């Protein structure tokens, strides 16, 4: 099952990069929760997008901020019910034209073959700690 989880995460990033909100939302449980570290280009910890509507909203607001945005899952680690992903984000600000590059670590938890939760960490150490790995 966990290799299926890795495939689901790859599908999620592909959908996000196409701005395909419906496909992205289909990969989550009905009560799924997404906790990004950045929203609209700024650090915004504590924001939670809940359920199908929340996931769709998160994907659909990206063009408001970004001329283009690509989140590349560079390292995807299968941890059973969890998947740890090192993500390289590249974007260009819509208003400013400023290129942005960030590295984050995303932790996804699965239930019944779908993503039940996801959280973005700006620190590798914090992400590793969240999944019980040594940094």
Tab-separated table of N, CA and C in Angstrom:
chain	number	residue	atom	x	y	z
A	1	UNK	N	0.817	-1.194	0.000
A	1	UNK	CA	0.000	0.000	0.000
A	1	UNK	C	0.859	1.255	0.000
A	2	UNK	N	2.005	1.279	0.690
A	2	UNK	CA	2.767	2.509	0.800
A	2	UNK	C	3.361	2.962	-0.536
A	3	UNK	N	3.699	2.018	-1.443
A	3	UNK	CA	4.141	2.454	-2.768
A	3	UNK	C	3.007	3.167	-3.492
A	4	UNK	N	1.788	2.745	-3.220
A	4	UNK	CA	0.630	3.455	-3.768
A	4	UNK	C	0.575	4.874	-3.199
A	5	UNK	N	0.940	5.020	-1.913
A	5	UNK	CA	0.966	6.345	-1.301
A	5	UNK	C	1.965	7.258	-2.011
A	6	UNK	N	3.125	6.706	-2.345
A	6	UNK	CA	4.139	7.485	-3.066
A	6	UNK	C	3.588	7.910	-4.430
A	7	UNK	N	2.921	6.997	-5.110
A	7	UNK	CA	2.327	7.318	-6.411
A	7	UNK	C	1.262	8.408	-6.259
A	8	UNK	N	0.468	8.317	-5.206
A	8	UNK	CA	-0.562	9.338	-4.952
A	8	UNK	C	0.074	10.710	-4.762
A	9	UNK	N	1.184	10.759	-4.039
A	9	UNK	CA	1.873	12.041	-3.820
A	9	UNK	C	2.407	12.591	-5.139
A	10	UNK	N	2.945	11.733	-5.967
A	10	UNK	CA	3.426	12.199	-7.280
A	10	UNK	C	2.262	12.745	-8.117
A	11	UNK	N	1.104	12.082	-8.034
A	11	UNK	CA	-0.088	12.565	-8.737
A	11	UNK	C	-0.532	13.916	-8.174
A	12	UNK	N	-0.435	14.077	-6.857
A	12	UNK	CA	-0.821	15.338	-6.226
A	12	UNK	C	0.030	16.497	-6.743
A	13	UNK	N	1.346	16.300	-6.767
A	13	UNK	CA	2.224	17.376	-7.237
A	13	UNK	C	2.002	17.663	-8.726
A	14	UNK	N	1.773	16.627	-9.503
A	14	UNK	CA	1.494	16.836	-10.933
A	14	UNK	C	0.210	17.650	-11.101
A	15	UNK	N	-0.822	17.328	-10.333
A	15	UNK	CA	-2.092	18.070	-10.410
A	15	UNK	C	-1.888	19.520	-9.967
A	16	UNK	N	-1.160	19.716	-8.871
A	16	UNK	CA	-0.895	21.079	-8.385
A	16	UNK	C	-0.170	21.887	-9.454
A	17	UNK	N	0.842	21.299	-10.058
A	17	UNK	CA	1.635	22.028	-11.057
A	17	UNK	C	0.835	22.366	-12.310
A	18	UNK	N	-0.216	21.580	-12.580
A	18	UNK	CA	-1.131	21.888	-13.704
A	18	UNK	C	-2.258	22.814	-13.258
A	19	UNK	N	-2.297	23.130	-11.960
A	19	UNK	CA	-3.391	23.889	-11.343
A	19	UNK	C	-4.724	23.176	-11.537
A	20	UNK	N	-4.682	21.857	-11.462
A	20	UNK	CA	-5.857	21.002	-11.607
A	20	UNK	C	-6.418	20.721	-10.210
A	21	UNK	N	-7.222	21.648	-9.733
A	21	UNK	CA	-7.728	21.594	-8.361
A	21	UNK	C	-8.621	20.384	-8.106
A	22	UNK	N	-9.432	20.012	-9.071
A	22	UNK	CA	-10.352	18.891	-8.893
A	22	UNK	C	-9.589	17.580	-8.714
A	23	UNK	N	-8.608	17.331	-9.572
A	23	UNK	CA	-7.809	16.110	-9.446
A	23	UNK	C	-7.052	16.106	-8.129
A	24	UNK	N	-6.479	17.233	-7.752
A	24	UNK	CA	-5.764	17.318	-6.477
A	24	UNK	C	-6.698	16.983	-5.320
A	25	UNK	N	-7.885	17.560	-5.310
A	25	UNK	CA	-8.840	17.339	-4.219
A	25	UNK	C	-9.306	15.889	-4.152
A	26	UNK	N	-9.403	15.224	-5.296
A	26	UNK	CA	-9.842	13.826	-5.336
A	26	UNK	C	-8.881	12.889	-4.609
A	27	UNK	N	-7.650	13.315	-4.395
A	27	UNK	CA	-6.639	12.473	-3.751
A	27	UNK	C	-6.694	12.537	-2.223
A	28	UNK	N	-7.521	13.430	-1.683
A	28	UNK	CA	-7.628	13.646	-0.238
A	28	UNK	C	-8.896	12.987	0.311
A	29	UNK	N	-8.863	12.656	1.611
A	29	UNK	CA	-10.077	12.211	2.293
A	29	UNK	C	-11.030	13.397	2.384
A	30	UNK	N	-12.304	13.122	2.626
A	30	UNK	CA	-13.308	14.192	2.703
A	30	UNK	C	-12.985	15.195	3.798
A	31	UNK	N	-12.311	14.737	4.870
A	31	UNK	CA	-11.977	15.623	5.987
A	31	UNK	C	-10.490	15.980	6.013
A	32	UNK	N	-9.823	15.808	4.875
A	32	UNK	CA	-8.387	16.070	4.804
A	32	UNK	C	-8.034	17.493	5.201
A	33	UNK	N	-6.833	17.649	5.764
A	33	UNK	CA	-6.347	18.968	6.195
A	33	UNK	C	-4.961	19.224	5.626
A	34	UNK	N	-4.800	20.384	4.991
A	34	UNK	CA	-3.534	20.815	4.390
A	34	UNK	C	-3.048	22.043	5.124
A	35	UNK	N	-1.817	21.956	5.640
A	35	UNK	CA	-1.212	23.052	6.383
A	35	UNK	C	0.055	23.527	5.655
A	36	UNK	N	-0.102	24.472	4.728
A	36	UNK	CA	1.078	24.984	4.014
A	36	UNK	C	1.867	25.936	4.907
A	37	UNK	N	3.126	26.114	4.580
A	37	UNK	CA	3.942	27.097	5.298
A	37	UNK	C	3.814	28.465	4.646
A	38	UNK	N	3.522	28.467	3.342
A	38	UNK	CA	3.431	29.712	2.590
A	38	UNK	C	2.090	29.789	1.887
A	39	UNK	N	1.491	30.937	1.950
A	39	UNK	CA	0.274	31.199	1.182
A	39	UNK	C	0.453	32.580	0.567
A	40	UNK	N	0.272	32.660	-0.730
A	40	UNK	CA	0.412	33.954	-1.390
A	40	UNK	C	1.819	34.498	-1.347
A	41	UNK	N	2.805	33.607	-1.246
A	41	UNK	CA	4.189	34.041	-1.286
A	41	UNK	C	4.781	34.379	0.063
A	42	UNK	N	3.954	34.481	1.096
A	42	UNK	CA	4.474	34.835	2.409
A	42	UNK	C	4.340	33.692	3.394
A	43	UNK	N	5.205	33.711	4.397
A	43	UNK	CA	5.151	32.703	5.446
A	43	UNK	C	3.877	32.925	6.244
A	44	UNK	N	3.057	31.900	6.327
A	44	UNK	CA	1.773	32.043	6.989
A	44	UNK	C	1.459	30.755	7.735
A	45	UNK	N	2.170	30.541	8.835
A	45	UNK	CA	1.956	29.330	9.608
A	45	UNK	C	0.609	29.405	10.308
A	46	UNK	N	-0.009	28.255	10.465
A	46	UNK	CA	-1.283	28.185	11.161
A	46	UNK	C	-2.486	28.153	10.242
A	47	UNK	N	-2.292	28.461	8.960
A	47	UNK	CA	-3.404	28.389	8.019
A	47	UNK	C	-3.704	26.931	7.711
A	48	UNK	N	-4.976	26.571	7.735
A	48	UNK	CA	-5.386	25.198	7.439
A	48	UNK	C	-6.464	25.235	6.364
A	49	UNK	N	-6.272	24.438	5.328
A	49	UNK	CA	-7.274	24.265	4.285
A	49	UNK	C	-7.915	22.912	4.532
A	50	UNK	N	-9.229	22.901	4.779
A	50	UNK	CA	-9.918	21.680	5.186
A	50	UNK	C	-10.879	21.175	4.123
A	51	UNK	N	-10.877	19.850	3.972
A	51	UNK	CA	-11.834	19.199	3.091
A	51	UNK	C	-11.600	19.514	1.627
A	52	UNK	N	-12.457	18.957	0.817
A	52	UNK	CA	-12.355	19.124	-0.631
A	52	UNK	C	-12.365	20.595	-1.025
A	53	UNK	N	-13.280	21.355	-0.430
A	53	UNK	CA	-13.392	22.782	-0.749
A	53	UNK	C	-12.085	23.521	-0.434
A	54	UNK	N	-11.467	23.180	0.687
A	54	UNK	CA	-10.219	23.829	1.080
A	54	UNK	C	-9.070	23.519	0.141
A	55	UNK	N	-8.967	22.250	-0.279
A	55	UNK	CA	-7.892	21.868	-1.199
A	55	UNK	C	-8.081	22.578	-2.540
A	56	UNK	N	-9.305	22.603	-3.017
A	56	UNK	CA	-9.594	23.305	-4.279
A	56	UNK	C	-9.240	24.782	-4.152
A	57	UNK	N	-9.626	25.398	-3.048
A	57	UNK	CA	-9.308	26.820	-2.836
A	57	UNK	C	-7.806	27.057	-2.870
A	58	UNK	N	-7.035	26.210	-2.169
A	58	UNK	CA	-5.586	26.384	-2.126
A	58	UNK	C	-4.985	26.361	-3.535
A	59	UNK	N	-5.396	25.396	-4.334
A	59	UNK	CA	-4.849	25.294	-5.690
A	59	UNK	C	-5.305	26.476	-6.545
A	60	UNK	N	-6.567	26.830	-6.433
A	60	UNK	CA	-7.106	27.883	-7.303
A	60	UNK	C	-6.592	29.278	-6.990
A	61	UNK	N	-6.103	29.543	-5.777
A	61	UNK	CA	-5.593	30.887	-5.465
A	61	UNK	C	-4.158	31.098	-5.921
A	62	UNK	N	-3.471	30.040	-6.333
A	62	UNK	CA	-2.064	30.183	-6.725
A	62	UNK	C	-1.850	31.210	-7.843
A	63	UNK	N	-2.670	31.221	-8.898
A	63	UNK	CA	-2.443	32.209	-9.966
A	63	UNK	C	-2.651	33.659	-9.513
A	64	UNK	N	-3.316	33.872	-8.386
A	64	UNK	CA	-3.477	35.239	-7.882
A	64	UNK	C	-2.128	35.834	-7.494
A	65	UNK	N	-1.220	34.984	-7.046
A	65	UNK	CA	0.084	35.428	-6.571
A	65	UNK	C	1.202	35.173	-7.560
A	66	UNK	N	1.120	34.043	-8.261
A	66	UNK	CA	2.237	33.589	-9.081
A	66	UNK	C	1.924	33.651	-10.571
A	67	UNK	N	2.878	34.164	-11.332
A	67	UNK	CA	2.811	34.089	-12.795
A	67	UNK	C	2.904	32.623	-13.207
A	68	UNK	N	3.813	31.928	-12.556
A	68	UNK	CA	3.893	30.470	-12.676
A	68	UNK	C	4.486	29.925	-11.393
A	69	UNK	N	4.156	28.688	-11.107
A	69	UNK	CA	4.657	28.042	-9.896
A	69	UNK	C	4.817	26.559	-10.175
A	70	UNK	N	5.964	26.014	-9.757
A	70	UNK	CA	6.239	24.589	-9.908
A	70	UNK	C	6.778	24.079	-8.582
A	71	UNK	N	6.121	23.061	-8.060
A	71	UNK	CA	6.574	22.392	-6.844
A	71	UNK	C	7.085	21.017	-7.262
A	72	UNK	N	8.400	20.836	-7.198
A	72	UNK	CA	9.005	19.596	-7.662
A	72	UNK	C	9.324	18.684	-6.479
A	73	UNK	N	8.704	17.498	-6.442
A	73	UNK	CA	9.017	16.541	-5.374
A	73	UNK	C	10.347	15.854	-5.673
A	74	UNK	N	11.420	16.355	-5.073
A	74	UNK	CA	12.772	15.899	-5.384
A	74	UNK	C	13.083	14.554	-4.715
A	75	UNK	N	12.696	14.405	-3.467
A	75	UNK	CA	12.956	13.177	-2.709
A	75	UNK	C	11.656	12.769	-2.030
A	76	UNK	N	11.122	11.617	-2.410
A	76	UNK	CA	9.858	11.121	-1.860
A	76	UNK	C	10.172	9.860	-1.065
A	77	UNK	N	9.956	9.923	0.255
A	77	UNK	CA	10.288	8.789	1.129
A	77	UNK	C	9.027	8.104	1.631
A	78	UNK	N	8.955	6.838	1.358
A	78	UNK	CA	7.857	5.988	1.790
A	78	UNK	C	8.104	5.592	3.245
A	79	UNK	N	7.231	6.026	4.137
A	79	UNK	CA	7.362	5.701	5.560
A	79	UNK	C	6.124	4.954	6.058
A	80	UNK	N	5.542	4.152	5.208
A	80	UNK	CA	4.348	3.389	5.594
A	80	UNK	C	3.103	4.246	5.458
A	81	UNK	N	2.508	4.614	6.583
A	81	UNK	CA	1.297	5.441	6.565
A	81	UNK	C	1.620	6.913	6.325
A	82	UNK	N	2.907	7.243	6.290
A	82	UNK	CA	3.339	8.614	6.031
A	82	UNK	C	4.264	8.639	4.815
A	83	UNK	N	4.291	9.790	4.178
A	83	UNK	CA	5.236	10.039	3.089
A	83	UNK	C	5.901	11.382	3.382
A	84	UNK	N	7.238	11.385	3.329
A	84	UNK	CA	8.035	12.593	3.534
A	84	UNK	C	8.572	13.023	2.175
A	85	UNK	N	8.370	14.302	1.843
A	85	UNK	CA	8.758	14.797	0.518
A	85	UNK	C	9.612	16.052	0.654
A	86	UNK	N	10.790	16.018	0.043
A	86	UNK	CA	11.584	17.241	-0.098
A	86	UNK	C	11.105	17.914	-1.371
A	87	UNK	N	10.685	19.153	-1.240
A	87	UNK	CA	10.071	19.873	-2.361
A	87	UNK	C	10.912	21.096	-2.709
A	88	UNK	N	11.206	21.244	-3.995
A	88	UNK	CA	11.851	22.459	-4.479
A	88	UNK	C	10.784	23.263	-5.210
A	89	UNK	N	10.495	24.412	-4.669
A	89	UNK	CA	9.460	25.289	-5.221
A	89	UNK	C	10.130	26.401	-6.012
A	90	UNK	N	9.669	26.560	-7.251
A	90	UNK	CA	10.134	27.651	-8.098
A	90	UNK	C	8.906	28.398	-8.592
A	91	UNK	N	8.947	29.715	-8.451
A	91	UNK	CA	7.798	30.514	-8.863
A	91	UNK	C	8.276	31.885	-9.311
A	92	UNK	N	7.383	32.581	-10.009
A	92	UNK	CA	7.627	33.962	-10.410
A	92	UNK	C	6.420	34.770	-9.949
A	93	UNK	N	6.687	35.814	-9.168
A	93	UNK	CA	5.609	36.644	-8.652
A	93	UNK	C	4.824	37.315	-9.766
A	94	UNK	N	3.502	37.275	-9.662
A	94	UNK	CA	2.652	37.859	-10.699
A	94	UNK	C	2.838	39.377	-10.764
A	95	UNK	N	2.782	40.055	-9.650
A	95	UNK	CA	2.864	41.514	-9.643
A	95	UNK	C	4.295	42.014	-9.819
A	96	UNK	N	5.242	41.332	-9.172
A	96	UNK	CA	6.611	41.832	-9.147
A	96	UNK	C	7.501	41.268	-10.250
A	97	UNK	N	7.155	40.068	-10.744
A	97	UNK	CA	8.030	39.402	-11.703
A	97	UNK	C	9.273	38.815	-11.051
A	98	UNK	N	9.315	38.841	-9.725
A	98	UNK	CA	10.469	38.348	-8.977
A	98	UNK	C	10.460	36.824	-8.904
A	99	UNK	N	11.584	36.207	-9.290
A	99	UNK	CA	11.659	34.751	-9.136
A	99	UNK	C	11.858	34.378	-7.672
A	100	UNK	N	11.236	33.281	-7.275
A	100	UNK	CA	11.318	32.783	-5.901
A	100	UNK	C	11.702	31.313	-5.962
A	101	UNK	N	12.652	30.935	-5.116
A	101	UNK	CA	13.006	29.522	-4.976
A	101	UNK	C	13.042	29.200	-3.491
A	102	UNK	N	12.395	28.088	-3.140
A	102	UNK	CA	12.357	27.650	-1.747
A	102	UNK	C	12.468	26.137	-1.707
A	103	UNK	N	13.010	25.641	-0.598
A	103	UNK	CA	13.018	24.203	-0.334
A	103	UNK	C	12.204	23.986	0.928
A	104	UNK	N	11.265	23.064	0.842
A	104	UNK	CA	10.460	22.705	2.001
A	104	UNK	C	10.414	21.190	2.118
A	105	UNK	N	9.907	20.725	3.250
A	105	UNK	CA	9.726	19.308	3.492
A	105	UNK	C	8.274	19.116	3.875
A	106	UNK	N	7.576	18.292	3.114
A	106	UNK	CA	6.154	18.055	3.343
A	106	UNK	C	5.961	16.673	3.947
A	107	UNK	N	5.100	16.598	4.942
A	107	UNK	CA	4.754	15.318	5.560
A	107	UNK	C	3.276	15.069	5.296
A	108	UNK	N	2.991	13.934	4.660
A	108	UNK	CA	1.619	13.550	4.356
A	108	UNK	C	1.278	12.281	5.126
A	109	UNK	N	0.068	12.232	5.666
A	109	UNK	CA	-0.431	11.026	6.330
A	109	UNK	C	-1.603	10.487	5.527
A	110	UNK	N	-1.682	9.183	5.469
A	110	UNK	CA	-2.694	8.507	4.654
A	110	UNK	C	-3.689	7.737	5.511
A	111	UNK	N	-4.906	7.673	4.986
A	111	UNK	CA	-5.965	6.858	5.583
A	111	UNK	C	-6.813	6.300	4.441
A	112	UNK	N	-6.982	5.003	4.460
A	112	UNK	CA	-7.817	4.331	3.449
A	112	UNK	C	-7.395	4.685	2.016
A	113	UNK	N	-6.079	4.788	1.796
A	113	UNK	CA	-5.570	5.015	0.458
A	113	UNK	C	-5.619	6.452	-0.029
A	114	UNK	N	-6.044	7.365	0.837
A	114	UNK	CA	-6.108	8.783	0.443
A	114	UNK	C	-5.317	9.623	1.442
A	115	UNK	N	-4.992	10.843	1.029
A	115	UNK	CA	-4.254	11.753	1.905
A	115	UNK	C	-5.219	12.294	2.952
A	116	UNK	N	-4.886	12.080	4.223
A	116	UNK	CA	-5.720	12.565	5.320
A	116	UNK	C	-5.201	13.889	5.866
A	117	UNK	N	-3.886	14.091	5.774
A	117	UNK	CA	-3.329	15.361	6.235
A	117	UNK	C	-1.991	15.600	5.552
A	118	UNK	N	-1.654	16.860	5.482
A	118	UNK	CA	-0.367	17.264	4.938
A	118	UNK	C	0.090	18.527	5.629
A	119	UNK	N	1.381	18.582	5.939
A	119	UNK	CA	1.935	19.770	6.580
A	119	UNK	C	3.286	20.076	5.955
A	120	UNK	N	3.535	21.358	5.730
A	120	UNK	CA	4.792	21.820	5.150
A	120	UNK	C	5.685	22.354	6.269
A	121	UNK	N	6.924	21.908	6.238
A	121	UNK	CA	7.941	22.378	7.187
A	121	UNK	C	9.003	23.147	6.418
A	122	UNK	N	9.473	24.242	6.985
A	122	UNK	CA	10.540	25.015	6.357
A	122	UNK	C	11.903	24.548	6.837
A	123	UNK	N	11.926	23.638	7.797
A	123	UNK	CA	13.160	23.096	8.350
A	123	UNK	C	13.175	21.576	8.174
A	124	UNK	N	14.255	21.068	7.593
A	124	UNK	CA	14.396	19.626	7.443
A	124	UNK	C	14.391	18.947	8.811
A	125	UNK	N	15.055	19.544	9.763
A	125	UNK	CA	15.127	18.971	11.113
A	125	UNK	C	13.730	18.790	11.713
A	126	UNK	N	12.884	19.803	11.582
A	126	UNK	CA	11.521	19.714	12.123
A	126	UNK	C	10.709	18.639	11.408
A	127	UNK	N	10.853	18.541	10.093
A	127	UNK	CA	10.125	17.528	9.328
A	127	UNK	C	10.573	16.132	9.728
A	128	UNK	N	11.887	15.943	9.849
A	128	UNK	CA	12.398	14.632	10.251
A	128	UNK	C	11.912	14.265	11.645
A	129	UNK	N	11.891	15.234	12.520
A	129	UNK	CA	11.409	14.984	13.880
A	129	UNK	C	9.930	14.588	13.859
A	130	UNK	N	9.159	15.222	12.995
A	130	UNK	CA	7.721	14.938	12.907
A	130	UNK	C	7.435	13.504	12.476
A	131	UNK	N	8.350	12.916	11.707
A	131	UNK	CA	8.142	11.539	11.251
A	131	UNK	C	9.011	10.533	11.999
A	132	UNK	N	9.724	11.001	13.024
A	132	UNK	CA	10.520	10.099	13.849
A	132	UNK	C	11.864	9.709	13.272
A	133	UNK	N	12.420	10.537	12.399
A	133	UNK	CA	13.746	10.284	11.837
A	133	UNK	C	14.764	11.224	12.460
A	134	UNK	N	16.003	10.762	12.541
A	134	UNK	CA	17.084	11.635	12.994
A	134	UNK	C	17.461	12.562	11.856
A	135	UNK	N	17.788	13.831	12.165
A	135	UNK	CA	18.149	14.807	11.144
A	135	UNK	C	19.475	14.494	10.569
